[in-house]
CSV table of C-alpha atoms and ligand atoms in Angstrom, one decimal:
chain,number,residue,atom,x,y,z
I,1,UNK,CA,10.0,11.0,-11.8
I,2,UNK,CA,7.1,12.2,-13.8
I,3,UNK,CA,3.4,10.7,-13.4
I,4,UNK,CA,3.9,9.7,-17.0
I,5,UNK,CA,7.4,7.8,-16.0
I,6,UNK,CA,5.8,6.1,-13.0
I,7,UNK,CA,3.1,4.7,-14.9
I,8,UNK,CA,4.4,3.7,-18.5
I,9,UNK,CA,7.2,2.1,-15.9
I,10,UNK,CA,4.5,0.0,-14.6
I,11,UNK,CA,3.6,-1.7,-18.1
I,12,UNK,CA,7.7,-2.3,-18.1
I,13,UNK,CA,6.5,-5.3,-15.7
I,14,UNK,CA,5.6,-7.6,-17.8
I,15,UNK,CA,5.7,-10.5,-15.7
I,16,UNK,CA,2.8,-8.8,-13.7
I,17,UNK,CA,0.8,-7.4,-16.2
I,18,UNK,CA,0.6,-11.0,-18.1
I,19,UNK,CA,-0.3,-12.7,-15.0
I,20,UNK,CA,-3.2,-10.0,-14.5
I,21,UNK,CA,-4.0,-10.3,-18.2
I,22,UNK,CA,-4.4,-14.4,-17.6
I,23,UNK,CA,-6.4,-13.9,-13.9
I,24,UNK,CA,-8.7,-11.6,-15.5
I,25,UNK,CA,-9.7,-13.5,-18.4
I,26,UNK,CA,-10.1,-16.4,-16.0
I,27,UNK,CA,-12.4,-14.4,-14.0
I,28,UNK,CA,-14.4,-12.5,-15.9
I,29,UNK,CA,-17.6,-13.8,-17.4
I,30,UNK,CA,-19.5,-12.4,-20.4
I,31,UNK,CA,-21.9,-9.6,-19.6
I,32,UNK,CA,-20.1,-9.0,-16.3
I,33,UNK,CA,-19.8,-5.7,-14.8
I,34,UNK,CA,-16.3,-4.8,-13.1
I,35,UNK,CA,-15.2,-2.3,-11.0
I,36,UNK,CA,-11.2,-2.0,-11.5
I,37,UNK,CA,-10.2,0.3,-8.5
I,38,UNK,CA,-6.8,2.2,-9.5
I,39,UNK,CA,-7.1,1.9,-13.2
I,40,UNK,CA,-3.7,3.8,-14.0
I,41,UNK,CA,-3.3,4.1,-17.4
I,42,UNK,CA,-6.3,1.6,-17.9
I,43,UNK,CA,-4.8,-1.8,-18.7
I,44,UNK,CA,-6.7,-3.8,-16.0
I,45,UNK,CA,-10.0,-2.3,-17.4
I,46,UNK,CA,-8.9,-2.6,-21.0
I,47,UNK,CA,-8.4,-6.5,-20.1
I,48,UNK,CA,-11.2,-6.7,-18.6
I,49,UNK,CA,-13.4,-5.6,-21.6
I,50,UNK,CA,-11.6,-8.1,-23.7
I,51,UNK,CA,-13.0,-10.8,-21.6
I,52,UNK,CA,-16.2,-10.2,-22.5
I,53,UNK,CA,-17.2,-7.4,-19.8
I,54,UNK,CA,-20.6,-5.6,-20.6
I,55,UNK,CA,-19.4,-3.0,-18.3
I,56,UNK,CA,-16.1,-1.6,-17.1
I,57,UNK,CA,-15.8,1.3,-14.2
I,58,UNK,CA,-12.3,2.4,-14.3
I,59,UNK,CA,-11.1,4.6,-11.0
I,60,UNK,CA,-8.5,6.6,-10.2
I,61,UNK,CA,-8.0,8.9,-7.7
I,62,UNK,CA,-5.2,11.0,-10.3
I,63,UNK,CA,-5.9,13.0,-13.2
I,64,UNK,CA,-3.9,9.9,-14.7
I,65,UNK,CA,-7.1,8.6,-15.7
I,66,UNK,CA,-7.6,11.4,-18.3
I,67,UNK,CA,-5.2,10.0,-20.4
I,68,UNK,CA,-6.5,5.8,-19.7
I,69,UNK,CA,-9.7,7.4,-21.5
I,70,UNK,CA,-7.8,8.6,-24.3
I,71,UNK,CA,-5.9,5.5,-24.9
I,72,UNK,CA,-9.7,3.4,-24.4
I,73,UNK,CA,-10.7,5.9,-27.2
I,74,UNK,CA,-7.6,5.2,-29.8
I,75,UNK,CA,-8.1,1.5,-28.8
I,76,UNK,CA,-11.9,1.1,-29.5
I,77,UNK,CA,-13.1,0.9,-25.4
I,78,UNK,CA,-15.0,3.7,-25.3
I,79,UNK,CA,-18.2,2.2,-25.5
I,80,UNK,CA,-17.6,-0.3,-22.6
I,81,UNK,CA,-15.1,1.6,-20.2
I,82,UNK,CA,-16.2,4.2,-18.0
I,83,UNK,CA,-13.0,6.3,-17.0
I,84,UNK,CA,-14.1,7.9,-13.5
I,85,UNK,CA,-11.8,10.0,-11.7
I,86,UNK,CA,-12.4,10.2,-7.8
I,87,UNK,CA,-11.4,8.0,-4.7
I,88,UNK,CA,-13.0,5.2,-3.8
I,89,UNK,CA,-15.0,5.3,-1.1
I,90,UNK,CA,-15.7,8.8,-2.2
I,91,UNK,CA,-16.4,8.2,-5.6
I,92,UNK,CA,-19.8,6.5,-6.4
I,93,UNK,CA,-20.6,4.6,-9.0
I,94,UNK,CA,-24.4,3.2,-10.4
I,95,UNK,CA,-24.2,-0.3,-9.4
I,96,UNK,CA,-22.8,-3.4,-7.8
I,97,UNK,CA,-20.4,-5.2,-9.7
I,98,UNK,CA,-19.6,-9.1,-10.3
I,99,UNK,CA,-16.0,-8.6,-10.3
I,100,UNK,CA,-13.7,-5.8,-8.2
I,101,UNK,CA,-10.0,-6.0,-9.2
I,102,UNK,CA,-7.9,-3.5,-6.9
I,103,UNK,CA,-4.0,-4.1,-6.3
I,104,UNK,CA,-2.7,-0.9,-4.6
I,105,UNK,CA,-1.6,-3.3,-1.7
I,106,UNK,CA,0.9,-2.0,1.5
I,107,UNK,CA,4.8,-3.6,1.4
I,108,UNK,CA,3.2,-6.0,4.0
I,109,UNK,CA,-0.2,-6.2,2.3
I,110,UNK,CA,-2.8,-4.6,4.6
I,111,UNK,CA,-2.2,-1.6,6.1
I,112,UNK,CA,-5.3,0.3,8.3
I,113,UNK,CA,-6.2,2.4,5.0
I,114,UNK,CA,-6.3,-0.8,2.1
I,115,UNK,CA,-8.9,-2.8,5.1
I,116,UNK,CA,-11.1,-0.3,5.1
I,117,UNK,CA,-11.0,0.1,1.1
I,118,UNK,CA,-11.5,-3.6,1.0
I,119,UNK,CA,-14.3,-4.1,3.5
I,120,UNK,CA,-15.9,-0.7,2.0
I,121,UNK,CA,-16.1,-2.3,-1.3
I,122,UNK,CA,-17.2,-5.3,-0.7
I,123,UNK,CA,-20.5,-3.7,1.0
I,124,UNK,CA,-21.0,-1.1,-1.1
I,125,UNK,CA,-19.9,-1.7,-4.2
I,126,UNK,CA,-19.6,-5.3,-5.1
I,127,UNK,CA,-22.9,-7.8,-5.7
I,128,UNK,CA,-23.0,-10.6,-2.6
I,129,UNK,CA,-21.1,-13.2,-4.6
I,130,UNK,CA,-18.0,-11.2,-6.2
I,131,UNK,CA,-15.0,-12.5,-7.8
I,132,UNK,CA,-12.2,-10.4,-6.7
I,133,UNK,CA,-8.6,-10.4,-8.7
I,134,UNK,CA,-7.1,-10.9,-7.0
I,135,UNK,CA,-8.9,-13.6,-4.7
I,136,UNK,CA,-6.2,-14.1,-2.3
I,137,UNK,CA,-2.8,-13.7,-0.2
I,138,UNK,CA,0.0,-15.0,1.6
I,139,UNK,CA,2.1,-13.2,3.8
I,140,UNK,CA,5.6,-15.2,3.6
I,141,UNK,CA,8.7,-15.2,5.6
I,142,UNK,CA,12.0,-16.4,5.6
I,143,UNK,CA,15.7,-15.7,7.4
I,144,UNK,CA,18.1,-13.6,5.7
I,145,UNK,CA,21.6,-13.1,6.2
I,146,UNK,CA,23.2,-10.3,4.0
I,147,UNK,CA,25.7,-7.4,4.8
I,148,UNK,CA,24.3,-5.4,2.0
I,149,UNK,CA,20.9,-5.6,3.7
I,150,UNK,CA,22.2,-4.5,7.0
I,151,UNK,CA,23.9,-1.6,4.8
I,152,UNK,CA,20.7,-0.6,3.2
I,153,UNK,CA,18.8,-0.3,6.8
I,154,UNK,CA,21.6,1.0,9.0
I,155,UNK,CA,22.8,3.4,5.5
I,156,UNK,CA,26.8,3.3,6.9
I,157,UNK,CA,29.3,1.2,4.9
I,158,UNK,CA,31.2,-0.1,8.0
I,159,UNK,CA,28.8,-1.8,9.8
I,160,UNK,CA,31.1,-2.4,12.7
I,161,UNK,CA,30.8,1.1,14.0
I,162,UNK,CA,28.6,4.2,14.6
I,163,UNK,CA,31.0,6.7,14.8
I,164,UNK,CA,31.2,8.8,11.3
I,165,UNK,CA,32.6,12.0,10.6
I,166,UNK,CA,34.0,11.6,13.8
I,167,UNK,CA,30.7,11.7,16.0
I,168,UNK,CA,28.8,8.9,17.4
I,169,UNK,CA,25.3,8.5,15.4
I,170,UNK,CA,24.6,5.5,18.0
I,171,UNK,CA,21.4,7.0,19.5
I,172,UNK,CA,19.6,6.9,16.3
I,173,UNK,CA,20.4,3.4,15.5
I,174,UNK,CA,17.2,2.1,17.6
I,175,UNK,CA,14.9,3.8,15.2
I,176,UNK,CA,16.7,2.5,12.1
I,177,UNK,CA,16.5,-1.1,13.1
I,178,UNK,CA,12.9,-1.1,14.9
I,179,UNK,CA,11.5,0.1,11.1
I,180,UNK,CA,10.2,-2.1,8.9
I,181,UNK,CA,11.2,-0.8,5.7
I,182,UNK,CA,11.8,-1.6,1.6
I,183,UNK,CA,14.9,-3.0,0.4
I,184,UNK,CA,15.6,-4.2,-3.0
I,185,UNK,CA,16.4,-8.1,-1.4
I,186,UNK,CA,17.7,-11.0,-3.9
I,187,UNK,CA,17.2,-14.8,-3.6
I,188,UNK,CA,20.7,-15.0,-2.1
I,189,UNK,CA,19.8,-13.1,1.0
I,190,UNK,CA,17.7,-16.2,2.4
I,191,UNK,CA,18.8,-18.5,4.0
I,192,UNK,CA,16.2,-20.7,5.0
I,193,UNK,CA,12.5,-21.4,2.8
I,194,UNK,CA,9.9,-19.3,3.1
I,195,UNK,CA,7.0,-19.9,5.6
I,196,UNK,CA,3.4,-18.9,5.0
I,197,UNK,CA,2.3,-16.9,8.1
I,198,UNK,CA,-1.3,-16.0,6.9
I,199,UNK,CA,-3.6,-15.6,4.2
I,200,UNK,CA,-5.9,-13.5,3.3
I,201,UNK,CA,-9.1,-14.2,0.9
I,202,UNK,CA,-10.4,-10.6,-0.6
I,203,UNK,CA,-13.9,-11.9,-1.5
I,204,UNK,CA,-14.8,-11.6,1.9
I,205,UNK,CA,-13.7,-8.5,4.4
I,206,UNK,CA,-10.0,-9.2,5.2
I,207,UNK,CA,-9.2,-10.4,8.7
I,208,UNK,CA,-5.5,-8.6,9.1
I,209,UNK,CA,-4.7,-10.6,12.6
I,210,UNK,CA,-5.1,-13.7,10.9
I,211,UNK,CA,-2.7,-12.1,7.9
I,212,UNK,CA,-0.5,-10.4,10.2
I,213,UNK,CA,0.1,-12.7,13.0
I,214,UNK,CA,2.3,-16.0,12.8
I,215,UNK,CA,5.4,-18.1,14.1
I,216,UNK,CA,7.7,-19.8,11.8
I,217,UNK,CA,10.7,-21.8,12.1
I,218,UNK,CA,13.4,-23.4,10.7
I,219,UNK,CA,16.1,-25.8,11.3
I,220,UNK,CA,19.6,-24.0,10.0
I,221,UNK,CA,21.9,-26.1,8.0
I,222,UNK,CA,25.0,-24.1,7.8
I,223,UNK,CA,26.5,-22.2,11.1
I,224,UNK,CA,26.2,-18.3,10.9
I,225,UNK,CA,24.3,-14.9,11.9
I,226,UNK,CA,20.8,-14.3,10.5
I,227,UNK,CA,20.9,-10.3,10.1
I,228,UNK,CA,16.8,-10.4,10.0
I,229,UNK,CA,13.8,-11.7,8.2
I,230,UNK,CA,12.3,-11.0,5.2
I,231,UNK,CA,8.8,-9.9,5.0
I,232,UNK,CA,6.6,-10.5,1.4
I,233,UNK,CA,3.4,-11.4,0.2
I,234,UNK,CA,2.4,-13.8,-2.5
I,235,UNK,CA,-1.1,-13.3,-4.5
I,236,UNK,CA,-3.5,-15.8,-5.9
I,237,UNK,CA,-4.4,-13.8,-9.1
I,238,UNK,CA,-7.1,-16.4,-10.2
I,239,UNK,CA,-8.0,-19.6,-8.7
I,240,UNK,CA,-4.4,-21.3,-9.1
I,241,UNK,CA,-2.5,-18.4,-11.0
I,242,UNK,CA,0.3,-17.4,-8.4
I,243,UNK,CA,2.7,-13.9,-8.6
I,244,UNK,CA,5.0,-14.2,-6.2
I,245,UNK,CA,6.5,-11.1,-4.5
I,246,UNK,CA,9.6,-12.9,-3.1
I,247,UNK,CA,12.9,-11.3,-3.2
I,248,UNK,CA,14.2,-11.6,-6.4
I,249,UNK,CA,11.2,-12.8,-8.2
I,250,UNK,CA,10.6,-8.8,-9.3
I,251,UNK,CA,7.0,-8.9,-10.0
I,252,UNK,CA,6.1,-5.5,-9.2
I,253,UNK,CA,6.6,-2.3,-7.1
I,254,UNK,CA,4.8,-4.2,-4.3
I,255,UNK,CA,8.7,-4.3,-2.6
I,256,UNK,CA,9.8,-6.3,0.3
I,257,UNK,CA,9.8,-5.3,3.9
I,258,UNK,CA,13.2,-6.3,6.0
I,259,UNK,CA,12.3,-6.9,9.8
I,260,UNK,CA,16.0,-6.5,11.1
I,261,UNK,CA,17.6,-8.4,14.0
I,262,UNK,CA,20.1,-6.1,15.7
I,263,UNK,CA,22.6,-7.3,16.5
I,264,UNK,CA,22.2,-10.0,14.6
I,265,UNK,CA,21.5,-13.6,16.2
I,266,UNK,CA,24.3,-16.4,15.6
I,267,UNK,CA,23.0,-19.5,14.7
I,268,UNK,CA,24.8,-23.0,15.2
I,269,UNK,CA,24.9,-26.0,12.3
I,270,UNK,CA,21.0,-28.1,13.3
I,271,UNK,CA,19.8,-25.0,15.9
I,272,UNK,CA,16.1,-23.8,15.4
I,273,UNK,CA,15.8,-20.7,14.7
I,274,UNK,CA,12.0,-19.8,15.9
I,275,UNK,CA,10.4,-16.1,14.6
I,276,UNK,CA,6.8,-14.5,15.3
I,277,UNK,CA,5.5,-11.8,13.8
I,278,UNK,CA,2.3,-9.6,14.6
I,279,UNK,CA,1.1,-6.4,14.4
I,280,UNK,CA,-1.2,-4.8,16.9
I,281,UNK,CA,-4.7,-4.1,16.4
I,282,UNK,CA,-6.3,-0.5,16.3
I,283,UNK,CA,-9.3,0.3,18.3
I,284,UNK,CA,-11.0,-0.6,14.9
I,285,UNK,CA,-9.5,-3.5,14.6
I,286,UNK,CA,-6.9,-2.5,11.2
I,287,UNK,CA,-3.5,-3.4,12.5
I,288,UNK,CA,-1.0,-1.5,14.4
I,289,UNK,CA,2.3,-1.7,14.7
I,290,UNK,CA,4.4,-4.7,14.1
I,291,UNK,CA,6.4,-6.7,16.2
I,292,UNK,CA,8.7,-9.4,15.8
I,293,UNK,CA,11.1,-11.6,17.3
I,294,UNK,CA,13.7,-14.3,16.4
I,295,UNK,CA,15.1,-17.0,18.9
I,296,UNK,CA,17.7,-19.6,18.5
I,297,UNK,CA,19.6,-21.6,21.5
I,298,UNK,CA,18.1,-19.4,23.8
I,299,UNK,CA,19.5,-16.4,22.3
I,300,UNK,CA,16.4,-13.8,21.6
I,301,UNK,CA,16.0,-10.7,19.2
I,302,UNK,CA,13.2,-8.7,18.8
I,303,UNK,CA,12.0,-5.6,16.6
I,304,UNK,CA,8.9,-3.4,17.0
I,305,UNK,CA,7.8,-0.3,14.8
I,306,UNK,CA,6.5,1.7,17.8
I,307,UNK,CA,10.0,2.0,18.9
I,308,UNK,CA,10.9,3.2,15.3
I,309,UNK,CA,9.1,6.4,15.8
I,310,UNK,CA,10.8,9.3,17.6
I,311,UNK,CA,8.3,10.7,19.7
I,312,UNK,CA,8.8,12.3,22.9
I,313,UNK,CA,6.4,12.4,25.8
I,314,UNK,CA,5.5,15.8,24.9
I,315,UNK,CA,4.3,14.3,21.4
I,316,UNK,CA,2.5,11.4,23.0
I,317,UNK,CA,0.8,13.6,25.5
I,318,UNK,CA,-0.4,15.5,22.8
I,319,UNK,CA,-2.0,12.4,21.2
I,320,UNK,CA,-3.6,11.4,24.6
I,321,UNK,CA,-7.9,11.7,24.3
I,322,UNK,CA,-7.7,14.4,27.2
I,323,UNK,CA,-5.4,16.7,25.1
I,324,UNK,CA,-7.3,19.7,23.5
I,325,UNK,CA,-6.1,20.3,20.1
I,326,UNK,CA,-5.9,24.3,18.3
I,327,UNK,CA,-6.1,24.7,15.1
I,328,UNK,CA,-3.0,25.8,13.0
I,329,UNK,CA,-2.9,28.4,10.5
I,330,UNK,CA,-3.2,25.7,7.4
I,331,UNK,CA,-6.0,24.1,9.7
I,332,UNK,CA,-7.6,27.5,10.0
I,333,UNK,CA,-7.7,28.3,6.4
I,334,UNK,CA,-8.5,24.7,5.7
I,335,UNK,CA,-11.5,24.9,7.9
I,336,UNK,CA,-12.7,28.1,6.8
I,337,UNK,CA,-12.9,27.0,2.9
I,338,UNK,CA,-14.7,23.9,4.0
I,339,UNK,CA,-17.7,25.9,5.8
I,340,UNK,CA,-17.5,28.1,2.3
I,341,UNK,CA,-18.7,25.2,0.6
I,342,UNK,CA,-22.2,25.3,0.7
I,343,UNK,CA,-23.1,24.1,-2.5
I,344,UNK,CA,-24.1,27.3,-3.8
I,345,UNK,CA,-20.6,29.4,-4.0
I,346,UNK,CA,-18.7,29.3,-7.1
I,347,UNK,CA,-14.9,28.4,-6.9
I,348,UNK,CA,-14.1,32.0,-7.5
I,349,UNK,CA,-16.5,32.9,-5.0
I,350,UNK,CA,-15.1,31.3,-2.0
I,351,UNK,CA,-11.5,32.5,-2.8
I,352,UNK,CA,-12.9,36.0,-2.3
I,353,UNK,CA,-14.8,34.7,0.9
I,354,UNK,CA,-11.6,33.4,2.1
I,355,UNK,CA,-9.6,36.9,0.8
I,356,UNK,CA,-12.2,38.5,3.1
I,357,UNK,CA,-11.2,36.4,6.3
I,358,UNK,CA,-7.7,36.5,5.5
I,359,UNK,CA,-6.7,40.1,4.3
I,360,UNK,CA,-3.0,38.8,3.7
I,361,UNK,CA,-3.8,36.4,1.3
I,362,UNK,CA,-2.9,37.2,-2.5
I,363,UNK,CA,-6.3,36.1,-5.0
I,364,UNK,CA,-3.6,33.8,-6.2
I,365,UNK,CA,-2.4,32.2,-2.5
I,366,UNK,CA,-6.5,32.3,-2.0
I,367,UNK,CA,-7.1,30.1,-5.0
I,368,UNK,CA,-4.2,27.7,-4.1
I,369,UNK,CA,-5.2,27.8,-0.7
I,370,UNK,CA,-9.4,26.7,-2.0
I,371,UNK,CA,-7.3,24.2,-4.1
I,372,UNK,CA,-5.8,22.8,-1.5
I,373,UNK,CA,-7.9,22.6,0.9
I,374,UNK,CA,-11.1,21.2,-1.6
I,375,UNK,CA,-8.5,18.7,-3.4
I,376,UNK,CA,-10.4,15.2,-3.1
I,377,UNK,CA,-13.0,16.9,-0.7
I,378,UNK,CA,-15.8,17.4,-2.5
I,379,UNK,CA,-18.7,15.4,-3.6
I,380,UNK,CA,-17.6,12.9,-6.4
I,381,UNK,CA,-19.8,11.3,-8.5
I,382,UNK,CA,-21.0,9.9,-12.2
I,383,UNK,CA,-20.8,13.3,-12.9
I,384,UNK,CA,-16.8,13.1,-12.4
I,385,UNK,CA,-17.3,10.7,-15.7
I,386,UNK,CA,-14.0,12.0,-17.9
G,1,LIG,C1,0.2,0.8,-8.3
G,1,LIG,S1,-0.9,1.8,-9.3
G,1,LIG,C2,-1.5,0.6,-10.4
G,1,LIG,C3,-2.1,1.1,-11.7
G,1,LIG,C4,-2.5,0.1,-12.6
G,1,LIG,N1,-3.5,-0.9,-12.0
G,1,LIG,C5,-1.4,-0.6,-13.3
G,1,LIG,O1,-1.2,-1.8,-13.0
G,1,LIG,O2,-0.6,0.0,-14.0
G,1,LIG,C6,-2.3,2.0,-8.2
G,1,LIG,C7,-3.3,3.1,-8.5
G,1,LIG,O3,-4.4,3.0,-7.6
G,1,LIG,C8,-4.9,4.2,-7.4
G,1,LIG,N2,-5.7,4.2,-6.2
G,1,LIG,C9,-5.3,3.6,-5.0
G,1,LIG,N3,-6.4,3.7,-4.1
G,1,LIG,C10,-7.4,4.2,-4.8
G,1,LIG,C11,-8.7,4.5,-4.4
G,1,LIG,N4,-9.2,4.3,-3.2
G,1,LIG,N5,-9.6,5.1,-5.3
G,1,LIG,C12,-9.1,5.4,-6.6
G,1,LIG,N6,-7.9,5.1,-7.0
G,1,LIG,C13,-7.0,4.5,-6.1
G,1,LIG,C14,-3.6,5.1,-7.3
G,1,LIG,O4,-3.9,6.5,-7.6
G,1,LIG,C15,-2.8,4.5,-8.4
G,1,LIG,O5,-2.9,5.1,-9.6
């Protein structure tokens, strides 16, 4: 898919974009100065400056950005819309804004990179009292019982068996079922109503136990196997304008995450079925891995992404605070550019520095190589204005 593809396929979701459009005119006040992180192809920003905005500051990391400015030009923005290319916390812009809007959430919400966006722009670039679109989440979950599901994670068609081609893949299946990954779900594969685990407020720096931790349960009213749960988030655009993500509602490219129980657990007609979910914290306190677990009649299932991830001890011992870590040859290189960027070398400069260290580069594989190594690196500023 080309950039262009992915993001004129964004304004195909219409549903989304008009639920923005309403939260932002909600939100923003006359005069106010937003700060629309992941602009895109600019339509946040541009409805932003229709709702009176004295200022916008439109970001994106891509060189997609380029072309937002162009359509602000054709459009008549240009004299309230800052395009900025750079990555936010990176990127700095002149002042605090009233309103942030950002929506570049994880499957599951918050992941350890989108906490530490949030809480960075909430101190450093957002005035004390900042309206945020949106202003809050809820992480829902609910049951699901569908073959094609159980298709999509374990990828065989007969999902009695392991053996294909004639060998047994049954070793792998532990990492396939302990992931929590995306799988086009419909309103068909739940059984059960969804329960709000968590929520999360964005005008304050998110708390992503509180989102990411929760029990739920349900009462079953039909007899049968509950192949796993599914895993969304809902977002309060504005105060009382909901976009749900639940399966089958097809707001976005947010997805849904499946958290599989395997094998599945049989539920009787009137059993609870009780799940939890939670994720870990990081010594930083972002979250971790995820864990979950379903139980019904004293039958228990449970899931967790660590188990997902083949690693053998070698691997962990390498991640353990007393291993001593080399540098590679793309670290080398890597390392080498960086202390040739002294703020007085020239591009061109520091690929012949870096020709002179490494004799076997080409001037071509040396300016890839600066590229590379410099690519969202380097000091980002009002100056990256475009
Ligand atoms: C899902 S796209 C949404 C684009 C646009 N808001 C829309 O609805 O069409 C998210 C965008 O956020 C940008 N982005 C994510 N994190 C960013 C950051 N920290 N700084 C700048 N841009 C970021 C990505 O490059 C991407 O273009």
């Amino acid at each position: 898919m080309s950039m262009m593809q992915h993001y004129r396929g964004m304004l195909a979701q219409e549903k989304r974009i008009e639920a923005f459009r309403r939260a932002i005119h909600a939100v923003v006040r006359p005069g106010d100065r937003v700060l629309e992180v992941g602009t895109g192809l600019g339509t946040f920003a541009f409805f932003a400056a229709d709702a009176g905005a004295g200022r916008v500051w439109a970001v994106d990391g891509t060189p997609i950005v380029h072309v937002a400015k162009a359509i602000g030009v054709v459009n008549g923005y240009a004299d309230r819309i800052e395009f900025l290319r750079g990555w936010i916390p990176r990127l700095t812009i002149p002042e605090r804004c009233d309103v942030v809007i950002f929506e570049d959430f994880a499957p599951r919400l918050l992941d350890a990179g989108n906490v530490r966006l949030l809480e960075t722009l909430l101190r450093d670039y957002a005035v004390g009292e900042v309206r945020t679109v949106p202003c809050r989440a809820r992480l829902m979950l609910a049951p699901i019982r569908s073959d094609r599901v159980r298709r999509a994670v374990l990828s065989f068609a007969d999902l009695d068996t392991e053996v294909v081609y004639g060998i047994d893949w049954s070793p792998s299946r532990e990492y396939a079922v302990n992931a929590p990954v995306s799988v086009d779900m419909v309103s068909d594969d739940l059984v059960a109503d969804p329960v709000a685990l968590g929520e999360v407020r964005f005008d304050r720096a998110p708390d992503p136990r509180a989102a990411l931790h929760g029990t739920a349960e349900w009462r079953m009213d039909r007899a049968g196997s509950i192949d796993g749960l599914a895993l969304w988030f809902d977002l309060e655009l504005a105060p009382g304008e909901w976009l749900s993500n639940a399966p089958g509602a097809e707001p976005g490219s947010w997805g849904n995450t499946v958290l599989m129980a395997d094998p599945p657990l049989s539920v009787g007609v009137g059993e609870v079925l009780r799940a939890s979910v939670g994720s870990s914290a990081s010594d930083d306190g972002t979250p971790g891995w995820l864990a979950w677990s379903l139980e019904a009649g004293g039958r228990t299932v449970q899931g967790n992404e660590f188990a997902a991830a083949p690693a053998s001890l070698h691997d962990l011992a390498g991640l353990s605070p007393d291993a001593v870590p080399r540098l590679g040859r793309h670290g080398a290189l890597e390392c080498d550019v960086l202390s040739l960027t002294d703020g007085a070398r020239t591009m061109g400069e520091i690929a012949e520095a870096l020709r002179g260290a490494h004799p076997e580069l080409s001037s071509e594989l040396a300016q890839r190589e600066v590229l590379a190594a410099l690519q969202g690196r380097v000091e980002t500023s009002i100056a990256n204005k475009v």
